[in-house]
Each structure stands twice: as C-alpha cells, then as structure tokens.
Coordinates of C-alpha atoms and ligand atoms in Angstrom, one line a residue:
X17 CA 0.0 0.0 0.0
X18 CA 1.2 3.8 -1.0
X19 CA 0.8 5.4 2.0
X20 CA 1.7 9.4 2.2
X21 CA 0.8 10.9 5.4
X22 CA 1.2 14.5 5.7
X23 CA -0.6 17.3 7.4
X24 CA -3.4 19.2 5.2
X25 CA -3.2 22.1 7.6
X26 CA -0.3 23.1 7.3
X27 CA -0.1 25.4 5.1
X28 CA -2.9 27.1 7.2
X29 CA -1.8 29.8 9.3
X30 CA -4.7 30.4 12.1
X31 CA -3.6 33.4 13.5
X32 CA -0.5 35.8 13.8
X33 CA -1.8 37.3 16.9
X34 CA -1.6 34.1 18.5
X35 CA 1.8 34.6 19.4
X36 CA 2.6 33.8 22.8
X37 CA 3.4 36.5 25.3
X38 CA 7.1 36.6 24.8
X39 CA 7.2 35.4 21.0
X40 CA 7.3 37.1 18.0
X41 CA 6.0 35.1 14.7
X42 CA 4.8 32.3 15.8
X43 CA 1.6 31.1 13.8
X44 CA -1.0 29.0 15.3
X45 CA -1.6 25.3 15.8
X46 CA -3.3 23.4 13.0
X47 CA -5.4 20.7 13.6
X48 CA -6.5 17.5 11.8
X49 CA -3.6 15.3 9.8
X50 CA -4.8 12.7 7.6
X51 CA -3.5 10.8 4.6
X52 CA -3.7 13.5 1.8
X53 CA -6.0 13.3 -0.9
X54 CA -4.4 14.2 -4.3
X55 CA -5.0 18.1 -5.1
X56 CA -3.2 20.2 -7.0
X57 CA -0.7 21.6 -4.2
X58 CA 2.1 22.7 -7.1
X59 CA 1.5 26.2 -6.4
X60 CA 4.4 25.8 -4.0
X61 CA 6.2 26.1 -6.5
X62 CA 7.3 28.9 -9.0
X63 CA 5.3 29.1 -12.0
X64 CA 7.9 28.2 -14.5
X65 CA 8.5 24.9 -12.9
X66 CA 5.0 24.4 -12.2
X67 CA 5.0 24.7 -15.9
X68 CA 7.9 22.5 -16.8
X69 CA 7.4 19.6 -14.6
X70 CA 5.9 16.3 -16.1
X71 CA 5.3 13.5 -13.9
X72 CA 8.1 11.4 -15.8
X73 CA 10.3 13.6 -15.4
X74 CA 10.0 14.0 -11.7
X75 CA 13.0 12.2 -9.1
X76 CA 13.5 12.3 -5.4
X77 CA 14.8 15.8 -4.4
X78 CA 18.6 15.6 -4.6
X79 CA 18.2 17.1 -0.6
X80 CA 15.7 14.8 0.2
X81 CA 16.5 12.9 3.5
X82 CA 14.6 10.2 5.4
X83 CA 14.2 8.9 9.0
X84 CA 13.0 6.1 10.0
X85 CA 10.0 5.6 12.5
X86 CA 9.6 1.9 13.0
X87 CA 9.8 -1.1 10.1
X88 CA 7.2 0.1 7.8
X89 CA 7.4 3.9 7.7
X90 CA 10.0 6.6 7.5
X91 CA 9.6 10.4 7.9
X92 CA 10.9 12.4 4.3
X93 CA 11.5 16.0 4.3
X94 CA 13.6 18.2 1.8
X95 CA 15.4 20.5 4.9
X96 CA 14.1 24.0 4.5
X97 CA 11.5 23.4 1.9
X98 CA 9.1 20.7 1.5
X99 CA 6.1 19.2 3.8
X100 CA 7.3 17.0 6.4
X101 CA 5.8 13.5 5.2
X102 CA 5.6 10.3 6.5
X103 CA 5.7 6.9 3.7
X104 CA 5.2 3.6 3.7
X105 CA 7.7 1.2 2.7
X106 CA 5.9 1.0 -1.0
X107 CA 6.1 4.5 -1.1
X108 CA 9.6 4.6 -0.3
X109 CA 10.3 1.8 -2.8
X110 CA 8.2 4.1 -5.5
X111 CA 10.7 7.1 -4.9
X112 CA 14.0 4.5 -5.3
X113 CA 12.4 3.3 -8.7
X114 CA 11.6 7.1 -10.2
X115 CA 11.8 8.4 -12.7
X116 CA 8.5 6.5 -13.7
X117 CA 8.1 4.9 -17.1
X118 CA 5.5 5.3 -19.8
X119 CA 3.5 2.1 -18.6
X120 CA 3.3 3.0 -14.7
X121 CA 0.0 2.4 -13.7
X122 CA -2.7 5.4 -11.9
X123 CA -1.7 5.0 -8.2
X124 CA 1.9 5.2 -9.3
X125 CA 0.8 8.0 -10.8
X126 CA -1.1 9.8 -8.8
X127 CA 1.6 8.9 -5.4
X128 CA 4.0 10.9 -7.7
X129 CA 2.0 13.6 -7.6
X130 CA 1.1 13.8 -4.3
X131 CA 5.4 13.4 -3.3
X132 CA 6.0 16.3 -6.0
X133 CA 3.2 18.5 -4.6
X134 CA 5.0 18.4 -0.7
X135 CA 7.7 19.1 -2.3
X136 CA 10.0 15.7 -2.0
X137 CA 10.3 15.5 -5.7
X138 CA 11.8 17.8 -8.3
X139 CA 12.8 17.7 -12.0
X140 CA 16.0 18.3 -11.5
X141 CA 16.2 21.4 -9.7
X142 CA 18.5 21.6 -6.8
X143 CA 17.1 24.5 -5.8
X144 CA 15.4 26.0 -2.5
X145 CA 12.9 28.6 -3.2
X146 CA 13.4 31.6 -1.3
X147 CA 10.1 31.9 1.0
X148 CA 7.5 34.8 0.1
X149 CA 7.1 38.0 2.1
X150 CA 4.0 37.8 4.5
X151 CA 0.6 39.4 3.9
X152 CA 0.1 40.2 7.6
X153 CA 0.9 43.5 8.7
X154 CA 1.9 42.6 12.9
X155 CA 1.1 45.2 15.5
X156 CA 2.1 44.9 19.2
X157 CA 0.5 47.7 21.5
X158 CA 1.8 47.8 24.8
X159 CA -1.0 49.1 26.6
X160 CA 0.3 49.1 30.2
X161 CA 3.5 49.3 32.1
X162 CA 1.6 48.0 35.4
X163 CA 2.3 44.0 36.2
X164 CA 1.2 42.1 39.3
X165 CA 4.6 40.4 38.7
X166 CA 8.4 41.0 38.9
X167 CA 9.6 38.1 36.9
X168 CA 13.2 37.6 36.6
X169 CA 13.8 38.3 33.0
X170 CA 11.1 40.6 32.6
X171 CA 12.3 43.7 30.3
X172 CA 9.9 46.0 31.3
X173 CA 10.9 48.9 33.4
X174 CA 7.3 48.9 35.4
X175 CA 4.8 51.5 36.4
X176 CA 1.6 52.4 36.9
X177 CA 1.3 54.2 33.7
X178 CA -1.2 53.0 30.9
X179 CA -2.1 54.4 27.4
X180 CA -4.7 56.7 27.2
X181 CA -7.5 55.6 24.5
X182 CA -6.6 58.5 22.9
X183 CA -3.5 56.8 21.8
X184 CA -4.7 53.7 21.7
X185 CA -7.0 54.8 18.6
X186 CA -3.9 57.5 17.3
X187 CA -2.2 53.5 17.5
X188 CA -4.5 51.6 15.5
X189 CA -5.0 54.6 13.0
X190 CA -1.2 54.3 12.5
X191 CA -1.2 50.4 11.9
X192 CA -4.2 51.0 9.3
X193 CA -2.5 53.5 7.7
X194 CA 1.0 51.6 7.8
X195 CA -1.3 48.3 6.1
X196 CA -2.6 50.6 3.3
X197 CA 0.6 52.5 2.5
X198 CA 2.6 49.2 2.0
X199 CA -0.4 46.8 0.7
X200 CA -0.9 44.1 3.6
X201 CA -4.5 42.9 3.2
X202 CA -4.4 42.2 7.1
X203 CA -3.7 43.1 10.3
X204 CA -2.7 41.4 13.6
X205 CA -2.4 43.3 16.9
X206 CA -1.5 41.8 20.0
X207 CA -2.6 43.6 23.0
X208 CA 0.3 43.8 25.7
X209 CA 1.9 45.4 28.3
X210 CA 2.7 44.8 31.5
X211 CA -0.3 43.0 32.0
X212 CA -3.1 43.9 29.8
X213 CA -5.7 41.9 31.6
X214 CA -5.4 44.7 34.0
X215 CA -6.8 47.3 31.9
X216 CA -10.2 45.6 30.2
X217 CA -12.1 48.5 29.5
X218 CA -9.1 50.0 27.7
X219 CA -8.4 46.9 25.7
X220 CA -12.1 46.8 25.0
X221 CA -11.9 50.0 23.4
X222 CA -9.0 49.8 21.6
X223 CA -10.2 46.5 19.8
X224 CA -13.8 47.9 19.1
X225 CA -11.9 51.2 17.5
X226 CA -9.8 48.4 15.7
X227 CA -12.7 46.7 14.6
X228 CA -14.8 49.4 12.9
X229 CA -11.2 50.9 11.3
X230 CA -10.2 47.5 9.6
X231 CA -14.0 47.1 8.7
X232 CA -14.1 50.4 7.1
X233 CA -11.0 50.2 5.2
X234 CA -11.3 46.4 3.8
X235 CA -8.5 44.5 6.0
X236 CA -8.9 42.1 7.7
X237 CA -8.3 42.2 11.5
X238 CA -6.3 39.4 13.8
X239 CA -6.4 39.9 17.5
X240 CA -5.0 38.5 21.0
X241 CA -4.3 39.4 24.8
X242 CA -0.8 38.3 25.7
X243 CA -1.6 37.7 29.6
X244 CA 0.8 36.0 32.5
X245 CA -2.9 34.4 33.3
X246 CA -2.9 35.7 37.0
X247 CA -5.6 38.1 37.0
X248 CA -7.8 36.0 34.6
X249 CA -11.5 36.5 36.7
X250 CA -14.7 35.0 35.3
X251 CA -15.6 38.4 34.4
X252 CA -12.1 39.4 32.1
X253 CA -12.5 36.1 30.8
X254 CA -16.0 36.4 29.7
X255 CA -14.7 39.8 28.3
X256 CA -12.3 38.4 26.3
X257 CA -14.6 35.6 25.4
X258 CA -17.2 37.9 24.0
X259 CA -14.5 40.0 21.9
X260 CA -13.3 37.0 20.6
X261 CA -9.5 37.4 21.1
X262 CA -7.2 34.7 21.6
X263 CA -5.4 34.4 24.6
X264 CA -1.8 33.6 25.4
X265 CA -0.8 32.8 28.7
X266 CA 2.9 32.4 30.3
X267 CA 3.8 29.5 32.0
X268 CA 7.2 28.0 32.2
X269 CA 6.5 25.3 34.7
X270 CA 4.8 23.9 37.9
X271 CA 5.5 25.4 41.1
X272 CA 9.2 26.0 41.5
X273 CA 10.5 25.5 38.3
X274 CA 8.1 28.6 37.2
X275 CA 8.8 30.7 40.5
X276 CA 12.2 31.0 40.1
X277 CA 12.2 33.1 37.9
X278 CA 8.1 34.3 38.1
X279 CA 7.1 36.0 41.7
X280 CA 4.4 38.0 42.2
X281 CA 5.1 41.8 43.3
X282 CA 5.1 40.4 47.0
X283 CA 7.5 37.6 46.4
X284 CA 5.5 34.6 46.3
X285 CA 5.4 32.0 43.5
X286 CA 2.7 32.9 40.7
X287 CA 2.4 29.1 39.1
X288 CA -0.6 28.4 41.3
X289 CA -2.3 31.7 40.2
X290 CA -1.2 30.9 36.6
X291 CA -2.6 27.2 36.5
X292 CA -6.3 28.2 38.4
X293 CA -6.1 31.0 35.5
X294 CA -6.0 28.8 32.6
X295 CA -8.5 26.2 34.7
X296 CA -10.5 29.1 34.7
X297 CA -10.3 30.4 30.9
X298 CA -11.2 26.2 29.7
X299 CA -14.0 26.5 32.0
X300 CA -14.8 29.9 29.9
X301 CA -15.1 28.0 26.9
X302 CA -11.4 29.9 25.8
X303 CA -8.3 27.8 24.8
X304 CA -5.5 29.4 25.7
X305 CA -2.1 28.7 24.1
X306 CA 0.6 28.6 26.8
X307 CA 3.9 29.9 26.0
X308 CA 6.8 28.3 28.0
X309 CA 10.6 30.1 28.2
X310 CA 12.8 27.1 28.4
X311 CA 15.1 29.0 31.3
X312 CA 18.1 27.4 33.7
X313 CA 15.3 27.3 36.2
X314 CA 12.6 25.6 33.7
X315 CA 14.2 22.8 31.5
X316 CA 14.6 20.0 34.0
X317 CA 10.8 20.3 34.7
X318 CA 9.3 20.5 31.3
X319 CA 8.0 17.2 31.3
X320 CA 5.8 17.6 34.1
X321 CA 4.5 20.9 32.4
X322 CA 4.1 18.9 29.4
X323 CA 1.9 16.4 30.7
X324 CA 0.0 18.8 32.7
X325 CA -1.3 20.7 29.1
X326 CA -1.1 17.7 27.4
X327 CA -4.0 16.2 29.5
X328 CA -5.9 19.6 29.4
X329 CA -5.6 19.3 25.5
X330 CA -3.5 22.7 25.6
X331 CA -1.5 24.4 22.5
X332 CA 1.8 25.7 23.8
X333 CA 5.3 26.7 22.4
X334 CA 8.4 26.4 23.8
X335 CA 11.1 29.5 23.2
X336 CA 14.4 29.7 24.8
X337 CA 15.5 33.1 27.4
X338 CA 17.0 35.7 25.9
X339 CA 18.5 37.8 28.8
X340 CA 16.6 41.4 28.7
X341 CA 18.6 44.6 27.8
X342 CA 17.9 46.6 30.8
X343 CA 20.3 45.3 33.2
X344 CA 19.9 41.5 32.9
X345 CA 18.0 39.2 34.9
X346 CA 17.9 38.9 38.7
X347 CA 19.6 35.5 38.2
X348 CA 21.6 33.2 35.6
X349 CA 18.9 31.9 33.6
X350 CA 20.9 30.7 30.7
X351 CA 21.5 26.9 30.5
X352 CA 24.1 25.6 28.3
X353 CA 23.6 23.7 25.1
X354 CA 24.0 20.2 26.0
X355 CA 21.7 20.6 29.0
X356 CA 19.1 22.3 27.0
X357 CA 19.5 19.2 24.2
X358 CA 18.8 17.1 27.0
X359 CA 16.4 18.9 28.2
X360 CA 14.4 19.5 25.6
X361 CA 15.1 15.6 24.6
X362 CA 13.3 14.8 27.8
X363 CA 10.4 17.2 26.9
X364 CA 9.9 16.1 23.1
X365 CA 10.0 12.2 25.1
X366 CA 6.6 13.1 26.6
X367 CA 5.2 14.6 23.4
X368 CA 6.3 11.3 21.6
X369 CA 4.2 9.3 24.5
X370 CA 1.2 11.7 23.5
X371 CA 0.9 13.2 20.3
X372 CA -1.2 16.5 20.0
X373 CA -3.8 16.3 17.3
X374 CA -2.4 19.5 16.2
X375 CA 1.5 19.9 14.5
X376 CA 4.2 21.4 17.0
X377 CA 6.7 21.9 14.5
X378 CA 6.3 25.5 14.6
X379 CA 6.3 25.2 18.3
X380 CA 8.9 22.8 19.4
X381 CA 12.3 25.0 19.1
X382 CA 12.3 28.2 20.2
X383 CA 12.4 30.6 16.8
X384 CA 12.4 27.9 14.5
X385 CA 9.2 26.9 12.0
X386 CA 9.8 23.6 10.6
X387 CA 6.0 24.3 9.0
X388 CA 6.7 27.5 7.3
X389 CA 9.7 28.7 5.0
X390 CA 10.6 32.0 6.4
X391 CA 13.6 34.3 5.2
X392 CA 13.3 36.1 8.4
X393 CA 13.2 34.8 12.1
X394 CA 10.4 37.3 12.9
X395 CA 8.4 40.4 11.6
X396 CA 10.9 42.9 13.4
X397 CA 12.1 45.5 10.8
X398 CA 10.2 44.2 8.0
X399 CA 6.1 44.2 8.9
X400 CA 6.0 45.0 12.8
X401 CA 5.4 47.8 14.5
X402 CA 6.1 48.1 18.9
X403 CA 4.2 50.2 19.8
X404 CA 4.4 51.9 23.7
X405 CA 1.9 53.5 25.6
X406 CA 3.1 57.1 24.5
X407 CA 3.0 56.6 21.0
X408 CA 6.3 55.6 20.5
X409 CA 7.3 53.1 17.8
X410 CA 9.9 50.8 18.8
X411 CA 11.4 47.6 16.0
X412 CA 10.9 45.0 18.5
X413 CA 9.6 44.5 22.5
X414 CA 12.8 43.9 24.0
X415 CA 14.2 46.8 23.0
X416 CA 10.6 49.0 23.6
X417 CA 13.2 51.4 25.5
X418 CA 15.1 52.5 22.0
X419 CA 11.9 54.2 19.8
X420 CA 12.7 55.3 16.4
X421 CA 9.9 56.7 15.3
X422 CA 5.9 58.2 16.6
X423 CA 2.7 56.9 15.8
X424 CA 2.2 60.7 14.4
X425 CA 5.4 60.4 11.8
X426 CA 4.2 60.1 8.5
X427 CA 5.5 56.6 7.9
X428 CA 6.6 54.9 10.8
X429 CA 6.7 51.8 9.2
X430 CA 9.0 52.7 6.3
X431 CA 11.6 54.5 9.3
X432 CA 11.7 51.3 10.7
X433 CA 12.4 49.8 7.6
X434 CA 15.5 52.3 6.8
X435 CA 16.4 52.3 10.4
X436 CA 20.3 51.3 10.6
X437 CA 21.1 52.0 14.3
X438 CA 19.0 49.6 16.0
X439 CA 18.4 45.8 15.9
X440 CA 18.8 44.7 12.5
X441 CA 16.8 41.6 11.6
X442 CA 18.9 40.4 8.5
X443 CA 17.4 37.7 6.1
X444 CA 19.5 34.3 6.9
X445 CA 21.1 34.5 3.4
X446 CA 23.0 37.8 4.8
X447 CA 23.9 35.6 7.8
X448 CA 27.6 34.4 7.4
X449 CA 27.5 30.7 8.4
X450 CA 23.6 30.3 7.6
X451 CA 23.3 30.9 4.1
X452 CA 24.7 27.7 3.1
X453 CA 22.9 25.8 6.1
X454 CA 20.3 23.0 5.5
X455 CA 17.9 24.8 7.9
X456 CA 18.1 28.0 7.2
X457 CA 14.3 28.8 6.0
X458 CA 13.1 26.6 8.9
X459 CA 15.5 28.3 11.7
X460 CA 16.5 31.6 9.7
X461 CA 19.2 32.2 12.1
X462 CA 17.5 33.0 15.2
X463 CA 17.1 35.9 17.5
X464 CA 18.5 38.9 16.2
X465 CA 18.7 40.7 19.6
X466 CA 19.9 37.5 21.1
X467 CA 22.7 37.3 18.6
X468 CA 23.6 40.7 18.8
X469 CA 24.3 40.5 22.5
X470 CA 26.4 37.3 22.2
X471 CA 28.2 37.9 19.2
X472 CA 28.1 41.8 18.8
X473 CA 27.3 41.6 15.0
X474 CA 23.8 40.7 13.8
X475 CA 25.4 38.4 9.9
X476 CA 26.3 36.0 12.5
X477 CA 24.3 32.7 13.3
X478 CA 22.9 32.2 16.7
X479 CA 24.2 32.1 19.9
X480 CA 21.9 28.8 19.9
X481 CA 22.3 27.4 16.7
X482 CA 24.4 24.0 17.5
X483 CA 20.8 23.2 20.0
X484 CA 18.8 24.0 16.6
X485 CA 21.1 21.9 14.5
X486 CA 20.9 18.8 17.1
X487 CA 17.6 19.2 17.7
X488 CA 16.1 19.6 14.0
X489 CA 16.1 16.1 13.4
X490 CA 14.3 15.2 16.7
X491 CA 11.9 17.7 15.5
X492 CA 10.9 15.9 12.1
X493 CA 11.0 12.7 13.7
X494 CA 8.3 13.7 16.4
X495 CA 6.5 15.3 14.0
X496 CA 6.6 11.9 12.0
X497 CA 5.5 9.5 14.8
X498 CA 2.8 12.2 15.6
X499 CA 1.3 12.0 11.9
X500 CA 1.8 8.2 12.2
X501 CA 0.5 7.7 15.3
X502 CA -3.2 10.2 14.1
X503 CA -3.7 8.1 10.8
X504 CA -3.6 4.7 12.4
X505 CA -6.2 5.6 14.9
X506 CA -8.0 7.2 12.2
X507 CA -7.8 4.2 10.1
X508 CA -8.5 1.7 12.9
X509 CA -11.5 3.5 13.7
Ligands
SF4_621 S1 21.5 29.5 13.3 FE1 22.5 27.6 12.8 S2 20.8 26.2 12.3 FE2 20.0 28.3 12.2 S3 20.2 28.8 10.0 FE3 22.0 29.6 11.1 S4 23.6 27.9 10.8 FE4 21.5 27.0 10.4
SF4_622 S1 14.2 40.3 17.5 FE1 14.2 38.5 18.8 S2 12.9 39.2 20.6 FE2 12.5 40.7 19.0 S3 10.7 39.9 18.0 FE3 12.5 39.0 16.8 S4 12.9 37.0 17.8 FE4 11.5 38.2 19.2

C-alpha cells in the first residue's frame, strides 16, 4: 500500500496574533492530519517549474532525506523546503524506482504527484525557493506598564502608567495607515503590556476602535491578549470571550520551576495563580495557548509541564531566554547547550508518549518553523510595529526602551524599515555561516537581539544554533510518529 501521510493544515496559518506573550511570529496550531488526498498543491512552487514539470520527469529531491519511524514507515523532508511527510515502505520503494516509465500504472501516478506537490520531488532542480514575504501587517500595542509580577527576565521597566485611548485609537489609525501604505490585506495586533488583563475597558476599546477601522477600510483584523494568566477573573474572561480574542498565557512550569524566575510583586510564586487561571479560561469556553521560556530554572521540569497541558488538551510553544537589555536578569537563567539538548530531549519524550492532534513543529524550538519557510526569524524590521503606551514606535519588545519613530510620523513603518542604528533583523542568506545551512528557512538564524548580544554583530548565526542543528532532526521525527500515530487511529477506527 502507498501510503503518504502529511498534514493538510499546514499550510494554514490560524492566527498571527496568537503569538505567545514573549514570542514574536509564531503562527497557530493546525489541527487535523490525515492521509492527503491528491490536489493540485504545485502552487508551492514557481510558476515556471510548475509549468515544466511532467510526472516522468520527476526524481527524489537531490536534498531529500529520510528517517526512520519503525519497520514500515520513514519520515521524508527536503530540509528548509518541502512538507514533512511520512511513507510507507511502497512508497519509499516508488521514490527509489523514479523516474517513472511510460506504462506505470494510476496509483503510481497519482503517489508521484502527491510526493512532488510536498515538495520531495523535483525535476532536477537543486534548488530552495526563497520563502514569500508575509501578507500580515503585525502590530504589538503595549497598553500598560503596570504587572502584578516581577519576573526575573522581565524587560519592562514597570509602572503604573497606561495608554490613554486616545492613543490607543492615534495607535491603531497608524497600523491602518501603515497596512494601506505598503499593501498588507491584514492586520494582527496583539494587546500587551505589562499586564493587559489589568486594563479591560481599555483593551475593550481599543479592539472595538480596531474593529470598525479595519471594517471600514477592507482589511482584515487578527487579534490576542498576551496575559501572564494571573488576574484572569470569570468576568475578564467572559470579556475576552465575548471579543473574541485569543489568549496567550505564560507559563514556564509547575510550582518552583516557574517561581524561580516568576514571583508576584510580594514575592511569592505565581504558578498556582497561573494554573487556576487557565483552569478558569477552559472552564470559559477559551483555549489558551501557553507559552513556555525554556530558562536554567525551567528545563529540568518541562516534562511535568508537558503532561499537565497535554491532559488539558493545551496548545503551547516552547522559546528559549534571551537575557533582557535593561540590566539583565535577577539570576543566571541561561543553560548551556548540552543541557538544554537534553532537556528539551526529555520534553519532546513526553510529546512522543502523547501526540497532540495539532503539529508542533512551529512550536517545538524556540524561533524555529519547521511548518513555514521563512527568510526572516520574525516580523521585526520588515512588517512589525512596537508600539508603547506614548506613542512611541519601537522595532521589536525587548528593545521597547530604543523608539525610532511616533505613531504621528508620516511613515513609521518605512523609518523602521531604513532604520540602521537599532536591531537589524537580517534575512538568513545575509547571515555568514547560515546561508549555506540545510535549515536556514526553517531556523533563519534566530534571534537577532539574542545574537547581537552574544556575538556583537547581527550576519552571524545564533548564539543557539548548534541546539537547533541537534535538535532539528528530533523535530521531524516527532513530528513523523505524531502524523503516524493520528492516521492509524484514524484508520483503525
Ligand atoms: S543559526 Fe545555525 S541552524 Fe540556524 S540557519 Fe544559522 S547555521 Fe543554520
Ligand atoms: S528580534 Fe528577537 S525578541 Fe525581537 S521579535 Fe524578533 S525574535 Fe523576538
């Protein structure tokens, strides 16, 4: 039996405004995997060789790699480019005997297809597509400075200062105008702060406002509260609830591995509060997605986090610390590579136990999107826009304290765009040591603010890229024995 396994959803991005509290680009779960149907997926690739390519001409991607799974499947992928798929043995036997003669009969036929369309097939082309631009225009407004908590590696100098809805709406006029200016269709604010759960009416506001201007001027309109889910009441949740808005909650573990680095502002642990908060948003009828930062203080006790969301049925993402740029954290959070490889190892162990109905392979390594080609590792510099609660327009969060530009400028978008002085998020083909790197439009070099910091230049791969290069494979693998483990219960049933 030719059996190709992949996930139809992939290529479905749910939400940009899903992005966890301390993320940047990450897209939303998908759902559902099956065993494809044949459709005319060659629209990923360029028109001419959409145009060129006959079936007999077709042969297994000279970067095509495989790993096994168990004695009748393997997991194929074309590193930086194709779908991650997982084949039967007669499948794999179909790619060893390609190119396919004149008298191959229709399920040959049609298998062929199906390889070519993810991508693990090629008429001779070595070559990797470089990914499309996105359509999505990403705002974050940073409604508050005030936090109920002091975590450790917070980079937020705090206060009890909030954005008036003044400039909340001068905000969202400026993201409208930024969409139409440089022709993004769509529009994704995340509403953040400090704690934005704090200040509902204001958040209400500001997303009506939002509403009516992206209604009025044809775009479409993404929306989420980034929240550290301990002020989460019935009544803010039934808020968020009734705006719609996705939620993203923090969480980097249960009880101390989380309040090490997470206290409240009187010094106690917060992972109680954060846990009865999410019980409380499920019990709202809201699925949060929970975003974890792998710290020193967090990787040992990821599997116990894990297998807490995993029986809740809970989205998450896992993202490594970055140290903040105003004065460092209150302790060494940073764990070296081998412990985080072996950390994470133990982590992706549970997952493997368990597989999610929904891919993590956008989820499962900090920057990385082993789902979506990317040329960038986020939206910074190219289609985001910081913006703090006095109308200053900053490239990226962490570095909310270095504005280079005002809601009220002309084109704040384009300044960031020309800005030289600040962080620079280079593409990963201007990235010395990534260019030529199997992963690079599945990792696209990571962090630019991390790397700056660690190597002082931003062409320079990350500070973490020997975890990403080990931990790639373990990735694809999981990913594999997930889409495996989905279509056998599916076809059992
Ligand atoms: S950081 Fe490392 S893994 Fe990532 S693209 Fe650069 S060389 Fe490749
Ligand atoms: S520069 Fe780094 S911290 Fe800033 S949005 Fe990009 S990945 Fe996140």
């Amino acid at each position: 039996m030719i059996d190709i396994i992949w996930d139809q959803a992939h290529n479905t991005p749910r939400n940009l405004a899903a992005a966890p509290a301390n993320d940047c680009r990450r897209i939303g779960v998908a759902h559902d995997c099956r065993a494809v149907a044949l459709q005319d997926c060659r629209a990923l690739w360029p028109e001419a060789r959409r145009a060129t390519a006959s079936v007999q001409a077709l042969r297994p991607h000279a970067l095509l790699r495989t790993l096994p799974l168990d004695d009748e499947y393997q997991v194929a992928f074309v590193p930086s480019c194709s779908q991650i798929a997982v084949l039967s043995r007669a499948a794999c036997r179909l790619l060893e005997r390609l190119p396919l003669g004149a008298d191959s009969h229709v399920e040959e036929l049609e298998a062929v297809e199906q390889l070519f369309a993810l991508g693990l097939l090629s008429d001779g082309d070595r070559a990797i597509p470089a990914p499309a631009a996105s359509e999505v225009l990403v705002a974050w407004l940073h409604l508050t400075n005030a936090c109920n908590l002091r975590c450790g590696y917070c980079y937020i100098q705090k206060s009890g200062e909030s954005m008036s809805i003044a400039t909340a709406q001068d905000a969202v006029d400026a993201v409208v105008r930024a969409a139409i200016r440089h022709g993004y269709p769509a529009i994704a604010l995340k509403y953040a702060g400090g704690e934005a759960s704090l200040r509902m009416a204001l958040v209400e506001q500001t997303h009506r406002y939002a509403q009516a201007q992206a209604a009025r001027h044809g775009l479409a309109l993404q929306a989420g509260l980034l929240s550290n889910g301990t002020a989460l009441t019935p009544r803010r949740l039934a808020r968020i609830a009734a705006m719609g808005l996705r939620l993203m909650i923090s969480l980097d573990g249960l009880a101390a591995d989380n309040d090490t680095s997470r206290l409240t502002i009187g010094g106690a642990g917060s992972s109680g509060s954060v846990t009865a908060g999410i019980e409380r948003a499920l019990a709202a009828g809201i699925v949060p997605d929970i975003a974890i930062t792998v710290t020193s203080a967090s990787v040992d006790g990821l599997p116990d986090l894990l297998v807490w969301l995993l029986d809740r049925d809970l989205p998450f993402s896992l993202s490594f610390y970055r140290e903040p740029s105003c004065g460092g954290a209150s302790r060494d959070l940073h764990a070296d590579a081998q412990r985080m490889i072996a950390g994470m190892r133990r982590a992706y162990a549970v997952i493997a136990r368990r597989p999610p109905r929904w891919s993590l392979t956008g989820a499962l390594l900090d920057r990385a999107d082993l789902a979506h080609a990317h040329r960038r590792t986020c939206a910074v510099g190219e289609n985001y826009l910081v913006i703090d609660h006095h109308g200053q327009v900053a490239k990226c969060q962490m570095v909310l304290d270095q504005p280079v530009s005002h809601i009220r400028a002309d084109d704040p978008l384009g300044m960031i765009r020309l800005d030289q002085a600040g962080v620079r998020n280079l593409a990963v083909e201007e990235k010395a040591g990534c260019r030529s790197c199997d992963w690079r439009y599945w990792c696209a070099g990571g962090c630019a603010v991390a790397t700056h910091r660690a190597t002082g230049s931003y062409d320079a791969r990350s500070p973490n890229c020997a975890i990403y290069q080990s931990l790639c494979p373990d990735v694809i693998r999981l990913e594999g024995l997930r889409l495996l483990h989905w279509h056998q219960l599916a076809t059992r049933a």
